[in-house]
């Protein structure tokens, strides 16, 4: 039986290291190549030695697919390709391809330059790795080789995030990456065809949660900003150029307008240029509303939000500033933070995850005294707020996606020891499919029943239709008769005559014959006539003929009579019929064995 | 398509307005959407509640952990966790109309509203996330109306249950042994059962009459008639306040026409104070009407079942004469946020509970499957923040 194997090398929570191996139809595919940001040692990267030891991964893998630019999904890519060794194709969407190297370089800087780690990938390795990337468009079927094809679908979550449908022959797998089933202010909801894959591999980060509404998250954000502004404080919002920044700007703009607020809102200039650049490039990846807005005006032409100048940070009175980078590890956001940290009226709102070793990570852990460069310490007196806007599918979202794709099997990837027996039961009950949850390094094997497509000749179809009497019920299966021809890689069903013709074969006849002894004291001719009359009486509706050559024919069945050599009262009947009339033939022979009824003339 | 777009934007604007207003009126606000509506919200610990569906066939029982942010008093800003966590879940064959947690155990008892029998469930521990059925308890008599259930800490665990005033009994959970039976001459359908002390309980009927009995004695229960004037064709719901800091034990009875009557438990025939509440609509189903005393705010009651709002009233301002009163606060979130299109039954509240410790935090569930957790702000303190 054909089978598909799935082995997670590491996958799971928000900060996990997603990396999943799939073997399908003789092809090996790596799905995502993420790093675990909570570790500094070997556990940071997936264990590639599981795949192959002391050799290059190129020999084993047919392709690598990256779902989106978050480091827990692509952070180990340069390590895998340049340090372990992989020269095959790496697929990712255009936005991911554009943003991924920037994030990898940022992360490399923090790890190597700030934390002084060695044995890490270099800038050159990131560049070399990115040269192996082949960009994907949404809904475009890409042929990796003659048998393996992949197709990307919109996943929401972040700009460029994709789910991917992987197909070899009639077997297929869908990998979701991180996805979001509800649209937000700047991205749409995930969507996929009813592609009925053999396995749907889904992230299950929020599988056991019921998410608070987006509106309530936004409400909290506005409440915090408003409180700080009201007491005359300054609010710093460190952001990454892409993603939540746009969303939060749209939100604040609306709020300021409605509340008629006067405090200035700024965004740092680097942010606008970068963001505008990417949003112009990838406008098709955002939602309808943003697209409409973008046609009318520049993404960052807000009424209340103005460009920031570094001198503004010292201005008196309340203000709100969006600044990069998002983890407070360098640049403008860090400069402003240092200026404002000492005043408890001020506030910093961290709208996302921060990597270990950054100021952002430290203050989110409640650290109030920070050691800065040059042995100075910084007292953090301002209010620190952590808000998660991450857009993942929760239990309901997972169920929605299953309903959409209609997989034959479900596989939830999770690294941590989360118990999800209830969810598994729910999926199995509602959809009558199996649900697997393999641990890291554990292989799930699913047997597939590939359907075999067969072409059918029109003439045969028409003939069978005609035989069927009234119009066939399209929902009911029907038996058809024909000849199956397997030629090269295709299968077709044709009529027997056509099959003979195509294959240059002669038709052979198969006939059955049988002798039946009968006591009948009459002449042979009379006996034959008596048989004729008897059959006429018994077999109504059949064509029965008494032919001049002393035979009786019932359809294709021939009956002849001769007398026994020893006893002329013993007649020997010779019956012969073709294979097609086998049923009638055997019936006749058993009928005649019972003898002829008296009173026949 | 144009029309659809317009409507969507108008709906968005409406939501924006409500949420902006909510900045002043709520301290915390969390909005969740369950797959199916729940008629029960029952505390199983300080931080967890049980909910369960009531559709005709299969349903889920879920034990949900409340958002951690709600409980993070120190460094609240550093806690970003604002989701419900499904800590345990299970499947039922029928609807769940009544669900009671047995204090001190990991056990809940349910009733399907179709007969007097009870189902017993083990909520599961740290080793499993599955809620499993462990047994059942036969009702004292065959009944077509569902049972009410009351529980209190006891070893071995026991539950008081019954569908009508004539079939109330106390049953030991594990052995199924009947420990006590309420003897009455009437046969009225019960609206609630509640313990007011370790052994004294109150059984209230939909007609407004109330029995007070003690499970330690076989003595006849004390019966109080419905609040005068009786004979009105209304149904009554009741709640007793047992919080220790409150003066005596007060009983509030609420009719399906919106009349609320507060009495002292020791003198149920008398009226301490009463009011005609500002209910905008008649209840969709009279049985959905619900009233609860606030456990941490003396004299405050919450009311739901009349349409899509949960209302808070302060009974301290009421008088013995019937007067019209306005609610102190209304949670209209379920109606505002409901995306139900016209033509269907408007959203109504199916259940609500107060948080046992946090004075102004409530949970409410509605017919569209929404569950809200809200910490409201006392109107006259709003601008002081």
JSON list of N, CA, C and O in Angstrom, two decimals, chain B residues 196-230:
[
{"chain": "B", "resi": 196, "resn": "UNK", "atom": "N", "xyz": [-28.51, 27.22, 51.89]},
{"chain": "B", "resi": 196, "resn": "UNK", "atom": "CA", "xyz": [-28.17, 28.48, 52.54]},
{"chain": "B", "resi": 196, "resn": "UNK", "atom": "C", "xyz": [-27.23, 28.25, 53.72]},
{"chain": "B", "resi": 196, "resn": "UNK", "atom": "O", "xyz": [-26.64, 29.18, 54.23]},
{"chain": "B", "resi": 197, "resn": "UNK", "atom": "N", "xyz": [-27.10, 26.99, 54.14]},
{"chain": "B", "resi": 197, "resn": "UNK", "atom": "CA", "xyz": [-26.08, 26.65, 55.13]},
{"chain": "B", "resi": 197, "resn": "UNK", "atom": "C", "xyz": [-25.71, 25.20, 54.85]},
{"chain": "B", "resi": 197, "resn": "UNK", "atom": "O", "xyz": [-26.14, 24.64, 53.85]},
{"chain": "B", "resi": 198, "resn": "UNK", "atom": "N", "xyz": [-24.94, 24.58, 55.74]},
{"chain": "B", "resi": 198, "resn": "UNK", "atom": "CA", "xyz": [-24.52, 23.21, 55.50]},
{"chain": "B", "resi": 198, "resn": "UNK", "atom": "C", "xyz": [-25.70, 22.25, 55.33]},
{"chain": "B", "resi": 198, "resn": "UNK", "atom": "O", "xyz": [-25.60, 21.27, 54.61]},
{"chain": "B", "resi": 199, "resn": "UNK", "atom": "N", "xyz": [-26.81, 22.53, 56.01]},
{"chain": "B", "resi": 199, "resn": "UNK", "atom": "CA", "xyz": [-27.91, 21.58, 55.93]},
{"chain": "B", "resi": 199, "resn": "UNK", "atom": "C", "xyz": [-29.25, 22.21, 55.56]},
{"chain": "B", "resi": 199, "resn": "UNK", "atom": "O", "xyz": [-30.16, 21.51, 55.14]},
{"chain": "B", "resi": 200, "resn": "UNK", "atom": "N", "xyz": [-29.36, 23.53, 55.66]},
{"chain": "B", "resi": 200, "resn": "UNK", "atom": "CA", "xyz": [-30.63, 24.18, 55.32]},
{"chain": "B", "resi": 200, "resn": "UNK", "atom": "C", "xyz": [-30.62, 24.55, 53.84]},
{"chain": "B", "resi": 200, "resn": "UNK", "atom": "O", "xyz": [-29.64, 25.07, 53.33]},
{"chain": "B", "resi": 201, "resn": "UNK", "atom": "N", "xyz": [-31.72, 24.22, 53.19]},
{"chain": "B", "resi": 201, "resn": "UNK", "atom": "CA", "xyz": [-31.80, 24.59, 51.77]},
{"chain": "B", "resi": 201, "resn": "UNK", "atom": "C", "xyz": [-33.14, 25.23, 51.46]},
{"chain": "B", "resi": 201, "resn": "UNK", "atom": "O", "xyz": [-34.11, 25.14, 52.22]},
{"chain": "B", "resi": 202, "resn": "UNK", "atom": "N", "xyz": [-33.16, 25.92, 50.32]},
{"chain": "B", "resi": 202, "resn": "UNK", "atom": "CA", "xyz": [-34.35, 26.60, 49.85]},
{"chain": "B", "resi": 202, "resn": "UNK", "atom": "C", "xyz": [-34.73, 26.01, 48.50]},
{"chain": "B", "resi": 202, "resn": "UNK", "atom": "O", "xyz": [-33.90, 25.91, 47.62]},
{"chain": "B", "resi": 203, "resn": "UNK", "atom": "N", "xyz": [-36.00, 25.57, 48.41]},
{"chain": "B", "resi": 203, "resn": "UNK", "atom": "CA", "xyz": [-36.50, 25.08, 47.14]},
{"chain": "B", "resi": 203, "resn": "UNK", "atom": "C", "xyz": [-37.56, 26.04, 46.67]},
{"chain": "B", "resi": 203, "resn": "UNK", "atom": "O", "xyz": [-38.56, 26.24, 47.36]},
{"chain": "B", "resi": 204, "resn": "UNK", "atom": "N", "xyz": [-37.32, 26.70, 45.53]},
{"chain": "B", "resi": 204, "resn": "UNK", "atom": "CA", "xyz": [-38.31, 27.67, 45.09]},
{"chain": "B", "resi": 204, "resn": "UNK", "atom": "C", "xyz": [-39.01, 27.15, 43.85]},
{"chain": "B", "resi": 204, "resn": "UNK", "atom": "O", "xyz": [-38.43, 26.46, 43.03]},
{"chain": "B", "resi": 205, "resn": "UNK", "atom": "N", "xyz": [-40.28, 27.53, 43.74]},
{"chain": "B", "resi": 205, "resn": "UNK", "atom": "CA", "xyz": [-41.10, 27.03, 42.64]},
{"chain": "B", "resi": 205, "resn": "UNK", "atom": "C", "xyz": [-41.39, 28.16, 41.66]},
{"chain": "B", "resi": 205, "resn": "UNK", "atom": "O", "xyz": [-41.34, 29.33, 42.02]},
{"chain": "B", "resi": 206, "resn": "UNK", "atom": "N", "xyz": [-41.70, 27.78, 40.43]},
{"chain": "B", "resi": 206, "resn": "UNK", "atom": "CA", "xyz": [-41.99, 28.77, 39.40]},
{"chain": "B", "resi": 206, "resn": "UNK", "atom": "C", "xyz": [-43.21, 29.61, 39.75]},
{"chain": "B", "resi": 206, "resn": "UNK", "atom": "O", "xyz": [-43.37, 30.74, 39.29]},
{"chain": "B", "resi": 207, "resn": "UNK", "atom": "N", "xyz": [-44.11, 29.10, 40.62]},
{"chain": "B", "resi": 207, "resn": "UNK", "atom": "CA", "xyz": [-45.28, 29.90, 40.99]},
{"chain": "B", "resi": 207, "resn": "UNK", "atom": "C", "xyz": [-44.95, 30.91, 42.08]},
{"chain": "B", "resi": 207, "resn": "UNK", "atom": "O", "xyz": [-45.81, 31.65, 42.53]},
{"chain": "B", "resi": 208, "resn": "UNK", "atom": "N", "xyz": [-43.70, 30.95, 42.53]},
{"chain": "B", "resi": 208, "resn": "UNK", "atom": "CA", "xyz": [-43.28, 31.95, 43.50]},
{"chain": "B", "resi": 208, "resn": "UNK", "atom": "C", "xyz": [-43.23, 31.46, 44.92]},
{"chain": "B", "resi": 208, "resn": "UNK", "atom": "O", "xyz": [-42.68, 32.12, 45.80]},
{"chain": "B", "resi": 209, "resn": "UNK", "atom": "N", "xyz": [-43.79, 30.27, 45.19]},
{"chain": "B", "resi": 209, "resn": "UNK", "atom": "CA", "xyz": [-43.74, 29.75, 46.56]},
{"chain": "B", "resi": 209, "resn": "UNK", "atom": "C", "xyz": [-42.35, 29.18, 46.85]},
{"chain": "B", "resi": 209, "resn": "UNK", "atom": "O", "xyz": [-41.64, 28.78, 45.94]},
{"chain": "B", "resi": 210, "resn": "UNK", "atom": "N", "xyz": [-41.99, 29.19, 48.13]},
{"chain": "B", "resi": 210, "resn": "UNK", "atom": "CA", "xyz": [-40.65, 28.78, 48.53]},
{"chain": "B", "resi": 210, "resn": "UNK", "atom": "C", "xyz": [-40.73, 27.83, 49.73]},
{"chain": "B", "resi": 210, "resn": "UNK", "atom": "O", "xyz": [-41.47, 28.08, 50.68]},
{"chain": "B", "resi": 211, "resn": "UNK", "atom": "N", "xyz": [-39.99, 26.72, 49.65]},
{"chain": "B", "resi": 211, "resn": "UNK", "atom": "CA", "xyz": [-39.87, 25.81, 50.80]},
{"chain": "B", "resi": 211, "resn": "UNK", "atom": "C", "xyz": [-38.51, 26.01, 51.44]},
{"chain": "B", "resi": 211, "resn": "UNK", "atom": "O", "xyz": [-37.50, 26.10, 50.74]},
{"chain": "B", "resi": 212, "resn": "UNK", "atom": "N", "xyz": [-38.48, 26.03, 52.78]},
{"chain": "B", "resi": 212, "resn": "UNK", "atom": "CA", "xyz": [-37.21, 26.03, 53.49]},
{"chain": "B", "resi": 212, "resn": "UNK", "atom": "C", "xyz": [-37.19, 24.75, 54.32]},
{"chain": "B", "resi": 212, "resn": "UNK", "atom": "O", "xyz": [-38.13, 24.47, 55.07]},
{"chain": "B", "resi": 213, "resn": "UNK", "atom": "N", "xyz": [-36.13, 23.98, 54.17]},
{"chain": "B", "resi": 213, "resn": "UNK", "atom": "CA", "xyz": [-36.09, 22.69, 54.88]},
{"chain": "B", "resi": 213, "resn": "UNK", "atom": "C", "xyz": [-34.68, 22.40, 55.34]},
{"chain": "B", "resi": 213, "resn": "UNK", "atom": "O", "xyz": [-33.71, 23.03, 54.92]},
{"chain": "B", "resi": 214, "resn": "UNK", "atom": "N", "xyz": [-34.57, 21.43, 56.26]},
{"chain": "B", "resi": 214, "resn": "UNK", "atom": "CA", "xyz": [-33.28, 21.05, 56.83]},
{"chain": "B", "resi": 214, "resn": "UNK", "atom": "C", "xyz": [-33.07, 19.57, 56.54]},
{"chain": "B", "resi": 214, "resn": "UNK", "atom": "O", "xyz": [-33.92, 18.74, 56.88]},
{"chain": "B", "resi": 215, "resn": "UNK", "atom": "N", "xyz": [-31.94, 19.25, 55.91]},
{"chain": "B", "resi": 215, "resn": "UNK", "atom": "CA", "xyz": [-31.72, 17.85, 55.52]},
{"chain": "B", "resi": 215, "resn": "UNK", "atom": "C", "xyz": [-31.43, 16.96, 56.73]},
{"chain": "B", "resi": 215, "resn": "UNK", "atom": "O", "xyz": [-31.40, 15.74, 56.61]},
{"chain": "B", "resi": 216, "resn": "UNK", "atom": "N", "xyz": [-31.21, 17.57, 57.92]},
{"chain": "B", "resi": 216, "resn": "UNK", "atom": "CA", "xyz": [-30.92, 16.76, 59.10]},
{"chain": "B", "resi": 216, "resn": "UNK", "atom": "C", "xyz": [-32.19, 16.22, 59.76]},
{"chain": "B", "resi": 216, "resn": "UNK", "atom": "O", "xyz": [-32.15, 15.31, 60.55]},
{"chain": "B", "resi": 217, "resn": "UNK", "atom": "N", "xyz": [-33.33, 16.85, 59.46]},
{"chain": "B", "resi": 217, "resn": "UNK", "atom": "CA", "xyz": [-34.57, 16.40, 60.12]},
{"chain": "B", "resi": 217, "resn": "UNK", "atom": "C", "xyz": [-35.61, 16.01, 59.09]},
{"chain": "B", "resi": 217, "resn": "UNK", "atom": "O", "xyz": [-35.59, 16.50, 57.95]},
{"chain": "B", "resi": 218, "resn": "UNK", "atom": "N", "xyz": [-36.49, 15.16, 59.52]},
{"chain": "B", "resi": 218, "resn": "UNK", "atom": "CA", "xyz": [-37.60, 14.77, 58.64]},
{"chain": "B", "resi": 218, "resn": "UNK", "atom": "C", "xyz": [-38.80, 15.68, 58.86]},
{"chain": "B", "resi": 218, "resn": "UNK", "atom": "O", "xyz": [-39.86, 15.45, 58.30]},
{"chain": "B", "resi": 219, "resn": "UNK", "atom": "N", "xyz": [-38.59, 16.72, 59.70]},
{"chain": "B", "resi": 219, "resn": "UNK", "atom": "CA", "xyz": [-39.69, 17.63, 60.01]},
{"chain": "B", "resi": 219, "resn": "UNK", "atom": "C", "xyz": [-40.22, 18.29, 58.75]},
{"chain": "B", "resi": 219, "resn": "UNK", "atom": "O", "xyz": [-39.48, 18.44, 57.78]},
{"chain": "B", "resi": 220, "resn": "UNK", "atom": "N", "xyz": [-41.50, 18.66, 58.79]},
{"chain": "B", "resi": 220, "resn": "UNK", "atom": "CA", "xyz": [-42.12, 19.27, 57.62]},
{"chain": "B", "resi": 220, "resn": "UNK", "atom": "C", "xyz": [-41.41, 20.58, 57.28]},
{"chain": "B", "resi": 220, "resn": "UNK", "atom": "O", "xyz": [-41.00, 21.32, 58.17]},
{"chain": "B", "resi": 221, "resn": "UNK", "atom": "N", "xyz": [-41.24, 20.88, 55.98]},
{"chain": "B", "resi": 221, "resn": "UNK", "atom": "CA", "xyz": [-40.58, 22.13, 55.59]},
{"chain": "B", "resi": 221, "resn": "UNK", "atom": "C", "xyz": [-41.46, 23.32, 55.87]},
{"chain": "B", "resi": 221, "resn": "UNK", "atom": "O", "xyz": [-42.67, 23.19, 56.04]},
{"chain": "B", "resi": 222, "resn": "UNK", "atom": "N", "xyz": [-40.82, 24.48, 55.90]},
{"chain": "B", "resi": 222, "resn": "UNK", "atom": "CA", "xyz": [-41.56, 25.72, 56.08]},
{"chain": "B", "resi": 222, "resn": "UNK", "atom": "C", "xyz": [-41.94, 26.23, 54.70]},
{"chain": "B", "resi": 222, "resn": "UNK", "atom": "O", "xyz": [-41.09, 26.34, 53.81]},
{"chain": "B", "resi": 223, "resn": "UNK", "atom": "N", "xyz": [-43.22, 26.51, 54.47]},
{"chain": "B", "resi": 223, "resn": "UNK", "atom": "CA", "xyz": [-43.67, 26.94, 53.15]},
{"chain": "B", "resi": 223, "resn": "UNK", "atom": "C", "xyz": [-44.07, 28.41, 53.16]},
{"chain": "B", "resi": 223, "resn": "UNK", "atom": "O", "xyz": [-44.79, 28.86, 54.04]},
{"chain": "B", "resi": 224, "resn": "UNK", "atom": "N", "xyz": [-43.54, 29.17, 52.20]},
{"chain": "B", "resi": 224, "resn": "UNK", "atom": "CA", "xyz": [-43.97, 30.56, 52.06]},
{"chain": "B", "resi": 224, "resn": "UNK", "atom": "C", "xyz": [-44.68, 30.71, 50.73]},
{"chain": "B", "resi": 224, "resn": "UNK", "atom": "O", "xyz": [-44.20, 30.24, 49.70]},
{"chain": "B", "resi": 225, "resn": "UNK", "atom": "N", "xyz": [-45.81, 31.41, 50.76]},
{"chain": "B", "resi": 225, "resn": "UNK", "atom": "CA", "xyz": [-46.59, 31.57, 49.51]},
{"chain": "B", "resi": 225, "resn": "UNK", "atom": "C", "xyz": [-45.92, 32.55, 48.56]},
{"chain": "B", "resi": 225, "resn": "UNK", "atom": "O", "xyz": [-45.00, 33.26, 48.96]},
{"chain": "B", "resi": 226, "resn": "UNK", "atom": "N", "xyz": [-46.39, 32.64, 47.33]},
{"chain": "B", "resi": 226, "resn": "UNK", "atom": "CA", "xyz": [-45.85, 33.62, 46.38]},
{"chain": "B", "resi": 226, "resn": "UNK", "atom": "C", "xyz": [-46.05, 35.03, 46.89]},
{"chain": "B", "resi": 226, "resn": "UNK", "atom": "O", "xyz": [-46.98, 35.26, 47.68]},
{"chain": "B", "resi": 227, "resn": "UNK", "atom": "N", "xyz": [-45.23, 35.98, 46.47]},
{"chain": "B", "resi": 227, "resn": "UNK", "atom": "CA", "xyz": [-45.41, 37.36, 46.91]},
{"chain": "B", "resi": 227, "resn": "UNK", "atom": "C", "xyz": [-46.78, 37.87, 46.48]},
{"chain": "B", "resi": 227, "resn": "UNK", "atom": "O", "xyz": [-47.21, 37.58, 45.36]},
{"chain": "B", "resi": 228, "resn": "UNK", "atom": "N", "xyz": [-47.46, 38.62, 47.34]},
{"chain": "B", "resi": 228, "resn": "UNK", "atom": "CA", "xyz": [-48.77, 39.17, 46.96]},
{"chain": "B", "resi": 228, "resn": "UNK", "atom": "C", "xyz": [-48.59, 40.31, 45.95]},
{"chain": "B", "resi": 228, "resn": "UNK", "atom": "O", "xyz": [-47.53, 40.95, 45.95]},
{"chain": "B", "resi": 229, "resn": "UNK", "atom": "N", "xyz": [-49.53, 40.65, 45.08]},
{"chain": "B", "resi": 229, "resn": "UNK", "atom": "CA", "xyz": [-50.74, 39.88, 44.90]},
{"chain": "B", "resi": 229, "resn": "UNK", "atom": "C", "xyz": [-50.46, 38.63, 44.07]},
{"chain": "B", "resi": 229, "resn": "UNK", "atom": "O", "xyz": [-49.77, 38.71, 43.06]},
{"chain": "B", "resi": 230, "resn": "UNK", "atom": "N", "xyz": [-50.99, 37.52, 44.51]},
{"chain": "B", "resi": 230, "resn": "UNK", "atom": "CA", "xyz": [-50.76, 36.29, 43.76]},
{"chain": "B", "resi": 230, "resn": "UNK", "atom": "C", "xyz": [-51.84, 36.15, 42.69]},
{"chain": "B", "resi": 230, "resn": "UNK", "atom": "O", "xyz": [-52.71, 36.99, 42.57]}
]
